[in-house]
Structures are given as structure tokens and as C-alpha cells.
XYZ file of C-alpha atoms in Angstrom:
480
model
C -0.038 0.029 -0.067
C 2.825 2.421 0.786
C 4.625 1.491 -2.570
C 1.288 2.052 -4.350
C 1.556 5.723 -3.658
C 5.007 6.190 -5.327
C 5.367 6.991 -8.997
C 8.140 5.807 -11.253
C 9.407 7.591 -14.181
C 6.852 6.100 -16.400
C 3.783 5.016 -14.563
C 2.533 4.798 -10.939
C 3.770 1.850 -9.149
C 0.128 1.061 -8.152
C -0.585 -0.163 -11.692
C 2.333 -2.624 -11.599
C 1.495 -3.760 -8.060
C -2.104 -4.372 -8.609
C -1.593 -6.116 -11.864
C 0.636 -8.785 -10.119
C -2.010 -9.106 -7.425
C -4.707 -9.578 -9.968
C -2.586 -12.278 -11.449
C -2.460 -14.196 -8.176
C -6.328 -13.653 -7.677
C -6.842 -15.211 -10.875
C -5.228 -18.558 -9.692
C -7.620 -18.725 -6.729
C -10.913 -20.608 -6.669
C -12.891 -17.188 -6.996
C -15.988 -18.880 -8.291
C -16.610 -20.982 -5.078
C -15.731 -17.909 -3.120
C -18.606 -15.879 -4.711
C -20.935 -18.905 -4.687
C -20.316 -18.755 -0.722
C -19.420 -22.446 -0.849
C -15.910 -22.119 1.077
C -15.216 -22.287 4.706
C -13.601 -19.373 6.413
C -10.064 -20.778 6.268
C -10.373 -20.712 2.499
C -12.448 -17.428 1.959
C -10.130 -15.303 4.209
C -6.959 -15.294 1.864
C -9.044 -14.440 -1.095
C -10.950 -11.518 0.680
C -7.664 -10.118 1.880
C -6.232 -10.177 -1.506
C -9.403 -8.370 -2.815
C -9.130 -5.816 -0.012
C -5.398 -5.208 -0.720
C -6.195 -4.495 -4.318
C -8.676 -1.966 -3.369
C -6.495 -0.299 -0.867
C -3.683 -0.031 -3.332
C -6.058 1.761 -5.823
C -7.375 3.807 -2.912
C -4.000 4.817 -1.607
C -2.575 5.843 -4.952
C -5.997 7.702 -5.706
C -5.786 5.755 -9.014
C -8.354 4.675 -11.686
C -7.012 1.005 -12.055
C -8.718 -1.839 -13.850
C -10.039 -4.079 -11.106
C -13.056 -5.671 -13.063
C -11.278 -9.134 -12.785
C -11.831 -9.113 -9.033
C -15.566 -9.103 -9.600
C -16.049 -11.445 -12.644
C -19.792 -11.523 -12.186
C -20.301 -7.943 -11.038
C -20.751 -9.216 -7.571
C -19.149 -7.821 -4.372
C -18.853 -10.006 -1.401
C -17.237 -9.223 2.054
C -17.284 -11.147 5.210
C -16.767 -8.737 8.051
C -15.435 -5.782 6.008
C -13.265 -3.287 7.618
C -14.030 0.576 7.529
C -10.885 1.115 5.329
C -12.099 -1.522 2.868
C -15.510 -0.115 2.711
C -14.168 3.284 2.166
C -11.759 1.872 -0.712
C -14.776 0.041 -2.382
C -16.687 3.383 -2.168
C -13.819 5.074 -3.997
C -13.957 2.471 -6.752
C -17.779 2.732 -7.045
C -17.490 6.328 -8.021
C -14.280 6.191 -10.277
C -14.458 6.392 -14.117
C -12.996 2.850 -14.533
C -15.432 1.096 -11.957
C -16.577 -2.488 -12.539
C -20.097 -2.705 -13.541
C -21.423 -3.815 -9.994
C -24.746 -5.208 -9.936
C -24.752 -6.994 -6.552
C -23.294 -6.139 -3.115
C -23.337 -8.565 -0.283
C -21.985 -7.452 3.122
C -21.930 -10.740 5.348
C -21.451 -9.973 9.083
C -19.197 -12.735 10.820
C -20.029 -14.584 13.829
C -19.141 -12.220 16.868
C -19.912 -12.403 20.533
C -21.342 -8.906 20.740
C -23.509 -9.268 17.621
C -26.707 -11.100 16.957
C -26.485 -14.639 15.575
C -25.423 -15.238 11.925
C -26.835 -18.269 10.181
C -25.832 -17.429 6.691
C -22.709 -18.164 4.429
C -19.890 -20.318 5.968
C -21.183 -19.603 9.497
C -24.417 -21.233 8.656
C -22.648 -24.412 7.393
C -20.296 -24.519 10.267
C -23.091 -24.085 12.793
C -25.078 -26.961 11.358
C -21.986 -29.267 11.397
C -21.174 -28.208 15.144
C -24.530 -28.834 16.137
C -24.433 -32.493 14.894
C -21.125 -32.950 16.820
C -22.976 -31.737 19.923
C -25.293 -34.803 19.894
C -22.655 -36.687 21.632
C -21.996 -33.918 24.242
C -23.901 -33.917 27.579
C -26.081 -30.795 28.710
C -23.603 -30.296 31.549
C -20.582 -30.318 29.239
C -22.176 -27.733 26.986
C -23.206 -25.358 29.805
C -19.508 -25.549 31.152
C -18.351 -24.408 27.632
C -20.879 -21.585 27.636
C -19.863 -20.582 31.204
C -16.003 -20.508 30.080
C -16.849 -18.385 27.089
C -18.979 -16.041 29.049
C -16.089 -15.495 31.444
C -13.912 -14.176 28.719
C -16.694 -12.470 26.807
C -19.005 -10.897 29.366
C -20.845 -8.583 26.741
C -22.067 -11.640 24.527
C -25.237 -10.599 22.957
C -28.546 -11.610 24.545
C -29.591 -13.030 21.077
C -26.986 -15.457 21.365
C -27.760 -16.553 24.819
C -31.474 -17.159 23.925
C -30.632 -20.190 22.175
C -30.409 -23.822 23.749
C -27.150 -24.801 25.361
C -26.292 -26.997 22.240
C -26.780 -24.086 19.972
C -24.748 -21.780 21.830
C -21.844 -24.263 22.265
C -21.942 -24.599 18.456
C -22.100 -21.122 17.727
C -19.183 -20.431 19.837
C -17.086 -22.576 17.482
C -18.116 -20.128 14.899
C -17.019 -17.054 16.692
C -13.660 -18.620 17.365
C -13.360 -19.342 13.846
C -14.092 -15.830 13.026
C -11.514 -14.075 15.198
C -9.589 -11.366 13.661
C -12.636 -10.047 11.442
C -14.367 -6.980 12.659
C -18.031 -7.060 13.973
C -20.601 -4.782 12.427
C -20.309 -2.535 15.479
C -16.640 -1.846 14.636
C -17.447 -0.969 11.146
C -18.479 2.139 9.227
C -19.612 1.346 5.963
C -20.869 4.958 4.937
C -18.303 4.875 2.074
C -20.257 2.410 0.203
C -23.809 3.691 0.925
C -22.773 7.178 0.054
C -21.718 6.008 -3.461
C -24.473 3.646 -4.284
C -25.765 6.270 -6.752
C -22.784 5.740 -8.991
C -23.750 2.208 -9.555
C -26.808 0.349 -10.954
C -27.495 -2.186 -8.139
C -29.790 -5.209 -8.928
C -29.123 -6.933 -5.569
C -28.170 -5.529 -2.011
C -27.787 -8.191 0.707
C -27.039 -6.586 4.144
C -28.788 -9.271 6.294
C -27.725 -9.202 10.011
C -25.465 -6.164 9.191
C -26.658 -3.464 11.655
C -26.336 -0.213 9.450
C -27.031 2.223 12.265
C -27.243 5.706 10.663
C -26.245 4.120 7.225
C -29.769 2.801 7.022
C -31.011 6.429 6.737
C -28.566 6.830 3.861
C -30.057 3.722 2.321
C -33.527 5.248 2.697
C -32.611 8.441 1.120
C -31.158 6.563 -1.872
C -34.307 4.871 -2.353
C -36.205 8.228 -2.047
C -34.071 9.613 -4.615
C -34.654 6.902 -7.022
C -31.108 5.510 -7.030
C -32.243 1.904 -6.527
C -34.902 1.829 -9.118
C -33.053 -1.068 -10.858
C -32.969 -3.188 -7.532
C -34.417 -6.680 -7.812
C -33.497 -8.076 -4.467
C -33.299 -6.119 -1.153
C -32.280 -8.270 1.887
C -32.454 -6.222 4.781
C -32.922 -8.603 8.008
C -31.986 -7.044 11.266
C -30.261 -4.091 9.934
C -32.476 -1.008 11.113
C -31.925 0.824 14.424
C -35.711 1.994 15.009
C -38.957 1.560 13.732
C -39.065 5.153 12.271
C -36.478 3.814 9.811
C -38.402 0.838 8.769
C -41.651 2.954 8.356
C -39.471 5.374 5.889
C -38.311 2.328 3.993
C -41.976 0.899 3.919
C -43.301 4.365 2.308
C -40.802 4.137 -0.325
C -40.796 0.551 -1.468
C -42.729 1.584 -4.672
C -39.733 3.375 -5.744
C -37.938 0.124 -6.375
C -40.482 -0.980 -9.054
C -38.255 -3.925 -10.271
C -38.199 -5.440 -6.781
C -38.542 -9.241 -6.839
C -37.543 -10.201 -3.368
C -38.005 -8.025 -0.086
C -36.558 -9.363 3.134
C -37.035 -7.130 6.287
C -37.340 -9.666 9.014
C -36.171 -9.081 12.670
C -36.448 -5.367 12.340
C -38.085 -3.005 14.689
C -41.456 -1.405 13.551
C -43.937 1.274 14.543
C -47.109 -0.655 15.407
C -50.062 0.634 13.209
C -47.611 2.508 10.707
C -44.819 0.355 9.441
C -46.869 -2.617 8.103
C -49.785 -0.531 6.766
C -47.342 1.758 4.756
C -45.801 -1.342 3.322
C -49.258 -2.547 2.313
C -50.161 0.713 0.893
C -47.245 0.526 -1.581
C -46.144 -3.137 -2.059
C -48.576 -3.912 -4.684
C -47.028 -1.263 -7.028
C -44.030 -3.612 -6.988
C -45.643 -5.873 -9.518
C -42.826 -8.357 -9.726
C -42.485 -9.125 -6.115
C -42.537 -12.695 -5.312
C -40.805 -13.039 -2.164
C -41.631 -11.456 1.033
C -39.874 -12.137 4.356
C -41.368 -10.077 7.233
C -40.763 -12.360 10.291
C -39.970 -11.751 13.928
C -41.113 -8.287 13.847
C -43.648 -8.375 16.681
C -46.043 -6.808 14.564
C -49.571 -6.457 16.269
C -52.674 -8.753 14.927
C -54.283 -5.809 13.319
C -51.113 -5.099 11.162
C -50.874 -8.666 10.113
C -54.676 -8.530 9.147
C -53.864 -5.687 6.916
C -50.945 -7.808 5.457
C -53.204 -10.798 4.937
C -55.542 -8.545 3.023
C -52.821 -7.109 0.623
C -50.731 -9.893 -0.221
C -49.399 -9.461 -3.657
C -50.950 -11.809 -6.234
C -47.603 -13.105 -7.873
C -46.160 -13.925 -4.388
C -44.632 -17.537 -4.397
C -42.636 -17.212 -1.011
C -43.865 -15.589 2.526
C -42.375 -15.873 5.815
C -44.429 -13.985 8.501
C -43.558 -16.040 11.711
C -42.966 -14.194 14.942
C -45.922 -11.872 14.772
C -49.170 -11.655 16.457
C -51.868 -13.814 14.828
C -55.654 -14.305 15.548
C -58.719 -15.905 14.205
C -59.424 -12.768 11.706
C -55.782 -13.153 10.299
C -56.454 -16.896 9.883
C -59.612 -16.545 7.968
C -58.057 -13.938 5.740
C -55.177 -16.172 4.971
C -57.309 -19.062 4.395
C -58.527 -17.354 1.135
C -55.873 -14.812 0.232
C -52.559 -17.055 0.149
C -51.689 -17.255 -3.599
C -52.104 -20.975 -4.870
C -48.878 -20.877 -6.593
C -46.884 -20.507 -3.327
C -43.666 -22.593 -3.036
C -42.281 -21.447 0.503
C -44.708 -20.658 3.424
C -43.518 -19.893 7.024
C -46.238 -19.032 9.124
C -47.209 -18.802 12.849
C -50.372 -20.430 14.043
C -50.278 -19.142 17.563
C -53.308 -17.317 19.005
C -55.786 -18.966 16.771
C -58.860 -20.988 17.957
C -58.546 -24.748 17.042
C -61.475 -24.339 14.379
C -59.543 -21.634 12.482
C -56.139 -23.506 13.142
C -57.496 -26.498 11.298
C -59.229 -24.496 8.371
C -56.022 -22.607 7.732
C -53.859 -25.870 7.712
C -56.563 -27.666 5.675
C -56.426 -24.686 3.043
C -52.667 -24.986 2.963
C -52.625 -28.549 1.860
C -55.688 -28.347 -0.148
C -54.706 -25.289 -2.274
C -50.851 -24.619 -2.013
C -50.095 -28.111 -3.572
C -46.928 -26.557 -5.169
C -45.244 -26.063 -1.837
C -41.532 -27.019 -1.395
C -40.832 -25.619 1.791
C -43.525 -25.355 4.721
C -42.809 -23.963 8.370
C -45.759 -23.914 10.774
C -44.771 -22.621 14.117
C -46.426 -21.779 17.513
C -49.114 -24.535 17.295
C -51.010 -25.057 20.397
C -52.768 -28.242 18.992
C -50.202 -30.590 18.392
C -52.372 -33.671 17.441
C -54.262 -31.610 15.001
C -50.990 -30.250 13.646
C -49.447 -33.657 12.840
C -52.604 -35.056 11.456
C -52.832 -32.112 9.090
C -49.138 -32.665 8.078
C -50.015 -36.325 7.130
C -52.483 -34.678 4.617
C -49.842 -32.219 3.437
C -47.240 -34.964 2.600
C -49.874 -36.731 0.339
C -51.131 -33.528 -1.424
C -47.843 -31.453 -1.744
C -45.803 -33.948 -3.588
C -42.869 -31.653 -4.079
C -42.411 -30.874 -0.463
C -38.769 -30.745 0.411
C -38.556 -29.360 3.761
C -41.117 -29.381 6.793
C -40.542 -27.821 10.008
C -43.246 -28.060 12.751
C -42.948 -26.065 16.188
C -45.577 -26.991 18.732
C -46.093 -25.470 22.348
C -47.298 -28.589 24.072
C -44.079 -30.591 24.655
C -45.889 -32.606 27.353
C -48.590 -34.007 25.053
C -47.465 -37.409 23.839
C -48.628 -38.239 20.310
C -51.470 -40.829 20.222
C -50.389 -43.967 18.389
C -53.419 -43.628 15.707
C -52.274 -40.106 14.722
C -48.703 -40.923 14.579
C -49.101 -44.027 12.515
C -51.080 -41.954 9.787
C -48.248 -39.318 9.851
C -45.461 -41.962 9.713
C -47.314 -43.791 6.823
C -47.688 -40.547 4.715
C -44.183 -39.649 5.592
C -42.876 -42.917 4.353
C -44.826 -42.245 0.966
C -43.486 -38.727 0.480
C -40.886 -38.870 -2.516
C -39.233 -35.358 -2.174
C -38.917 -34.595 1.569
C -35.123 -34.316 2.633
C -35.375 -32.259 5.838
C -37.854 -32.560 8.826
C -38.047 -30.495 11.973
C -40.342 -31.659 14.706
C -39.565 -29.239 17.507
C -41.630 -29.344 20.697
C -43.296 -32.592 19.787
C -42.915 -35.393 22.048
C -42.827 -39.218 20.835
C -42.824 -42.290 22.704
C -39.368 -44.480 22.265
C -41.064 -46.723 19.821
C -42.410 -43.821 17.690
C -39.031 -41.934 17.802
C -37.223 -45.158 16.630
C -39.776 -45.452 13.878
C -39.097 -42.028 12.832
C -35.330 -42.636 12.735
C -35.732 -45.723 10.632
C -37.820 -43.952 8.115
C -35.190 -41.049 7.915
C -32.421 -43.677 7.425
C -34.248 -45.421 4.677
C -35.040 -42.126 2.905
C -31.410 -40.914 3.466
C -32.662 -37.780 4.873
C -30.390 -34.780 5.039
C -31.590 -33.460 8.550
C -33.965 -34.453 11.192
C -34.346 -31.665 13.854
C -35.556 -32.424 17.308
C -35.620 -30.891 20.857
C -33.586 -32.525 23.404
C -36.032 -32.161 26.211
C -38.655 -34.003 23.987
C -36.485 -37.044 23.598
C -38.202 -40.246 25.016
C -36.767 -41.926 28.098
C -34.791 -45.259 27.349
C -32.758 -44.147 24.353
C -29.422 -45.899 23.886
C -26.207 -44.266 22.664
C -26.641 -45.852 19.187
C -30.022 -44.130 18.914
C -28.404 -40.618 18.358
C -25.385 -41.671 16.121
C -27.073 -40.709 12.861
C -25.352 -37.768 11.072
C -28.628 -36.437 9.874
C -29.889 -35.924 13.604
C -29.820 -32.349 14.886
C -30.781 -31.774 18.381
C -31.512 -28.403 19.949
């Protein structure tokens, strides 16, 4: 970087330096890096090289050709530093900038930040959770206590998970050491230069933007993101006012196909209604993720009444529900939907059943279904048997019940197991908060082995008594 500022008799040294660095980059497996298929120990050298090229260009105030660093017009950083953000912002407004169409700022696992279950962190966390099957609860608590002694400011979001999930996530944090947290990074250099590029995708999921969220909203208001097709902004805003401002201007992204705003604060009675007022002007929108926002039932009713007709993916778990919302969803969910994640808490049994029946009767193209917060576990399992039979493309099913003390009657369980056996596409099943007898649980494991399942998720405190060590050896089994 120091040498890049120097000039020779014929040309700035930066050009020669970056030319050599780019040659090294071309020999690396950048395709897997941009596909987010690499573990951290392989991604970090590639990212460090990209950062070094950007820094040399920035330090020399040059206008170098860095297009080969971003072969598909995609920018990807794990735990970006402020210096790298400023260097990227400088490149974005230069005359020789690459044709950026996608920016992904992926936070890393850090003790003081919320959990990150995406990219390499997600893969590592899943792998480590399987390893925890063989670890006792007492041992996992010891791992957590030792970690907290060194990291007393650990995020409450991390501590809200089970001991197994926390212990697995601690491994991710340790693997990410040396990379900055979102609270240590100022990315204003990027957001102040968004108007200089034609973005089609912006992914800042779990990257807390603080004041930069306001800069993002200003860019939307001014029409600088009119070409955007994908906005992934889960857990990024600092206030409900910021989210309301985004919601009021969503129509200024007319090309939007996917909108992810989950886990953000809202203004009850303002944010969701503002979104509903403008979202149908985004005529190409097919993905909406608005989960874990603690929206009141009245807001969810407004959303249910205004679901875009072209929507194929909808995630609205973690919000208040009631019978009025259930009645509306029974009729308003688009029949072409392939991904649905919904909470059924707060519903009467009759509306709970009517909604689930509508799902497996009308939404026969479903590939992913997540039904959370059910207070009627027997009814839930019975409806899922019908879902297996009618939704023949179903690949992933996640059920979360609130009655862990209710054992499944054999008659209901047998119907579910028979339908599960006959399903042809299912590869992942979550039965969280659902208690089975020892015989039922072993039958479930046998079916999963026969089907070569990728994952079966179960809660530890719902495991039946009498299990032997060999019952929990399967690699597909994940215990929370």
C-alpha cells in the first residue's frame, strides 16, 4: 500500500502492483468464493487479496482496472473493515469502476453481535450442532460458562438459544476471530456512493447499519435503487421510524422481486400498513420475508388482505396472529406459493384447522413449509399427514408446537408415519416441541435412514426416555 503511492518515471507503481496481485487472484478459486461455498479458512485469503487491491487503488488515488476481481459484477465481503469499505466506495465512483450489480456485506460470528446463520457460518453451525449430539448438557453449559467469563458482553440474542446451539455457535465465533464485527465497521463509504452504480441486488442481512440505514432510505427516495431486484435487509434497522421510511418508499423500487425485512423494529400501526399501501406497486414481487417483527394482529390482518398476487414465498412467523388473520389467509394465500412460513399461535382450534386444511388443499406446489407456534399438536401432525400426500414436491417441513408434554397418540402418529414414508421429495424434517414415545421415535429414525434424509431436527427435552447411545449416532440428526 505504501509503494502504491509512489510514482516511477513512466507510471504509478500502483498499476504494476495491482497487476501482479490480480494475477495471483486469477489463480484462486474465486467462483466458489462468490458462490459462498467455502469455509472461512479458504475465504479469508481471497478476501484479503481483494481488500489489498482496493487499498492500493485507494491509497494511490488511481483509476485502475479491477474488473477481474468481480467477474460477475458481484461484491462479497465477510466482516468488512471501514478501510475496505472506503476503498470500495472510492472505486464505485471512479470512471473505471467495474459494473457492479450486486453487493453482499455478510457479518461474521461475533460475541457482541446477533447470531449469523448464513454463508460459511451457517454451514459451520449446522456441522457443529451435529457434533453436540454426543456432548452432555452439563458439558455444553461448561463450554458456555467458560466463554462468557472471557466475553461478558455476549449478545442476548446468542444467549437465547439452547445450550447445544450456543456451544456450536461459540465454535463459529472462534473461527471468525480477527474479522471486525458490524459495530466496529462504518460502511458509509459504500452507501454514500450507491448512486454511482446500477445495483440489482443488495444483501446486508444481519449487518446493523445504524445511521447508514437512513442513507439507504435516502437513496431509495431519490430513485437511485430503481433497478434493484433483491433487497435483503434482515436485522439492519435501528428504529421503527427507519423501517416505516423504507416501507413508504418501497414503490420506488419498481423492479423489486424479493424483499427481506425480518427481525427489524417497527412502529405498530404504521410500518406494516405503509408497506401494504405501496407494495402492490412492485408488480414483480414474488418473495416477502417479514418475520420476527412483533407486529400486532391488526397489522398482520392488513398484510393478509394485501398479499401480492404473484407472491411465491412468504415468511411471517414471529408476529401476532388471531382468528381474523387466519380467516383472511385461508382465502388470500396465492395458490402458486412454493415457500410458506407461518405462525398459528393465537388461533382457535377451528381456525387453526381451517387454515392448515386450506394450505394442503390449495397450495399443492409447496416445497418448503414451516408451521410454528401450534397449541394443537395432535391436529397439527394430522394435517401434516395430509400435506405429505397432496404437496408432492415438499422438500422441507418444519413443525414447532407449544405442547411438549402431550404425547402423540399411536393412531395419529401412524397416519403421519405412513404418509411420511410415501413422500418422495422430503429431505429435511423438523419436529420441535413434539414428544414421541420411544417406539415412535425409533420408527421415525428408521424412516429417515431409509429415505437418506439430510436432516431431522428434534428438541433435546422432548427425547423419549430409554434411548441408547446408538439411537443418536445418525449424522442427519440435529438436537436443539
